[in-house]
């Protein structure tokens, strides 16, 4: 299990320092939520911020685009230092074209599905993906409760991956902590996005190690 701290839960006034803290604590990648107040009811930050905090770690930047038209901004996030870009199948951009654009920029592409979206919507694209992100909360705000009824989607993706002999990662985002990470791991999650569980811990390094131990 890889742990990707969600910077949505960090102290934004110390953004760079928080990234460095997570790096030192043993995070495997940094999860950066980009929201446009249109696709989801929240507004976070954009490519210029990512560009300025990129220097605080060498760990991969896992950039989750919760925006209406991700295709328009792939170049911006690629130039800013993204390593992985995931975007929603529910967005307004053409899925295939957006995946191709991400890969043309030399980045790893991923698709995201909201809780009410059938997992089958990503199946036509699996051969071109590095990651599939299953939302285990409604996207928009941190601190929500984990939706265990999303785990059948994870199980279905794991089965499809084996059926097709593929190697994409399965990521889960939302409400993951001490009481839920074992459930995610059992279902087949490879990358756990952890927000408040890590950032509010007294010792982030100990908490990341503890989360990994549950798996």
Short mmCIF file of N, CA and C in Angstrom, two decimals, residues 8 33 35 39-42 64 66 88 90 112-117 133-150 153 172-175:
data_model
loop_
_atom_site.label_atom_id
_atom_site.label_comp_id
_atom_site.label_asym_id
_atom_site.label_seq_id
_atom_site.Cartn_x
_atom_site.Cartn_y
_atom_site.Cartn_z
N UNK A 8 -4.93 18.82 0.61
CA UNK A 8 -6.15 19.57 0.92
C UNK A 8 -6.29 19.76 2.42
N UNK A 33 -5.22 18.22 -4.82
CA UNK A 33 -6.59 18.34 -5.31
C UNK A 33 -6.82 19.71 -5.94
N UNK A 35 -9.49 22.10 -7.59
CA UNK A 35 -10.95 22.29 -7.68
C UNK A 35 -11.26 23.66 -8.23
N UNK A 39 -17.04 22.30 -11.16
CA UNK A 39 -17.22 20.85 -11.22
C UNK A 39 -17.54 20.29 -9.84
N UNK A 40 -16.91 20.87 -8.83
CA UNK A 40 -17.19 20.54 -7.42
C UNK A 40 -17.40 21.85 -6.66
N UNK A 41 -18.11 21.80 -5.53
CA UNK A 41 -18.42 23.03 -4.79
C UNK A 41 -17.31 23.50 -3.87
N UNK A 42 -16.12 23.62 -4.40
CA UNK A 42 -15.00 24.12 -3.61
C UNK A 42 -13.97 24.68 -4.57
N UNK A 64 -4.87 15.64 -8.94
CA UNK A 64 -6.26 15.20 -9.14
C UNK A 64 -7.08 16.40 -9.60
N UNK A 66 -10.24 18.10 -10.35
CA UNK A 66 -11.69 18.13 -10.15
C UNK A 66 -12.21 19.40 -10.80
N UNK A 88 -11.66 13.35 -14.07
CA UNK A 88 -12.92 12.65 -13.91
C UNK A 88 -13.57 12.26 -15.24
N UNK A 90 -16.54 12.10 -15.50
CA UNK A 90 -17.76 12.92 -15.55
C UNK A 90 -17.49 14.34 -16.05
N UNK A 112 -10.80 9.10 -12.82
CA UNK A 112 -11.46 9.14 -11.51
C UNK A 112 -12.96 8.94 -11.70
N UNK A 113 -13.56 8.21 -10.76
CA UNK A 113 -15.02 8.05 -10.79
C UNK A 113 -15.62 8.49 -9.45
N UNK A 114 -16.69 9.25 -9.54
CA UNK A 114 -17.44 9.66 -8.36
C UNK A 114 -18.25 8.48 -7.82
N UNK A 115 -18.75 8.60 -6.59
CA UNK A 115 -19.50 7.49 -5.99
C UNK A 115 -20.69 6.99 -6.80
N UNK A 116 -21.37 7.87 -7.52
CA UNK A 116 -22.56 7.44 -8.27
C UNK A 116 -22.26 7.00 -9.70
N UNK A 117 -20.99 6.99 -10.06
CA UNK A 117 -20.60 6.60 -11.43
C UNK A 117 -20.25 5.12 -11.49
N UNK A 133 -8.72 6.06 -9.95
CA UNK A 133 -9.05 6.57 -8.62
C UNK A 133 -10.54 6.41 -8.36
N UNK A 134 -10.85 5.67 -7.31
CA UNK A 134 -12.24 5.47 -6.87
C UNK A 134 -12.49 6.42 -5.70
N UNK A 135 -13.40 7.36 -5.90
CA UNK A 135 -13.74 8.28 -4.82
C UNK A 135 -14.57 7.55 -3.77
N UNK A 136 -14.13 7.65 -2.51
CA UNK A 136 -14.84 7.02 -1.41
C UNK A 136 -15.54 8.06 -0.54
N UNK A 137 -15.67 9.26 -1.09
CA UNK A 137 -16.52 10.34 -0.57
C UNK A 137 -17.00 11.12 -1.79
N UNK A 138 -17.97 11.98 -1.60
CA UNK A 138 -18.35 12.90 -2.66
C UNK A 138 -17.25 13.95 -2.78
N UNK A 139 -16.67 14.15 -3.96
CA UNK A 139 -15.55 15.08 -4.08
C UNK A 139 -15.94 16.52 -3.79
N UNK A 140 -15.00 17.23 -3.17
CA UNK A 140 -15.22 18.64 -2.90
C UNK A 140 -14.63 19.12 -1.59
N UNK A 141 -14.78 18.33 -0.53
CA UNK A 141 -14.31 18.74 0.78
C UNK A 141 -13.65 17.58 1.52
N UNK A 142 -12.63 17.89 2.31
CA UNK A 142 -11.97 16.88 3.11
C UNK A 142 -12.75 16.60 4.39
N UNK A 143 -12.32 15.57 5.11
CA UNK A 143 -12.90 15.26 6.41
C UNK A 143 -14.21 14.50 6.36
N UNK A 144 -14.60 13.96 5.21
CA UNK A 144 -15.85 13.21 5.10
C UNK A 144 -15.65 11.75 5.51
N UNK A 145 -16.76 11.07 5.73
CA UNK A 145 -16.71 9.66 6.14
C UNK A 145 -16.53 8.74 4.94
N UNK A 146 -15.73 7.71 5.15
CA UNK A 146 -15.42 6.70 4.15
C UNK A 146 -16.67 5.93 3.75
N UNK A 147 -16.86 5.77 2.44
CA UNK A 147 -18.02 5.04 1.92
C UNK A 147 -17.58 3.62 1.56
N UNK A 148 -17.80 2.71 2.51
CA UNK A 148 -17.37 1.31 2.31
C UNK A 148 -18.08 0.65 1.14
N UNK A 149 -19.25 1.16 0.77
CA UNK A 149 -19.99 0.55 -0.34
C UNK A 149 -19.36 0.85 -1.70
N UNK A 150 -18.23 1.56 -1.72
CA UNK A 150 -17.47 1.75 -2.95
C UNK A 150 -16.47 0.62 -3.19
N UNK A 153 -16.43 -1.64 -6.30
CA UNK A 153 -15.80 -1.06 -7.50
C UNK A 153 -14.32 -1.42 -7.53
N UNK A 172 -7.73 4.98 -3.82
CA UNK A 172 -8.97 5.36 -3.14
C UNK A 172 -8.75 6.67 -2.41
N UNK A 173 -9.75 7.53 -2.43
CA UNK A 173 -9.62 8.87 -1.85
C UNK A 173 -10.89 9.23 -1.10
N UNK A 174 -10.72 9.47 0.21
CA UNK A 174 -11.83 9.95 1.01
C UNK A 174 -12.09 9.14 2.26
N UNK A 175 -11.87 9.77 3.41
CA UNK A 175 -12.20 9.14 4.69
C UNK A 175 -11.32 7.97 5.07
#
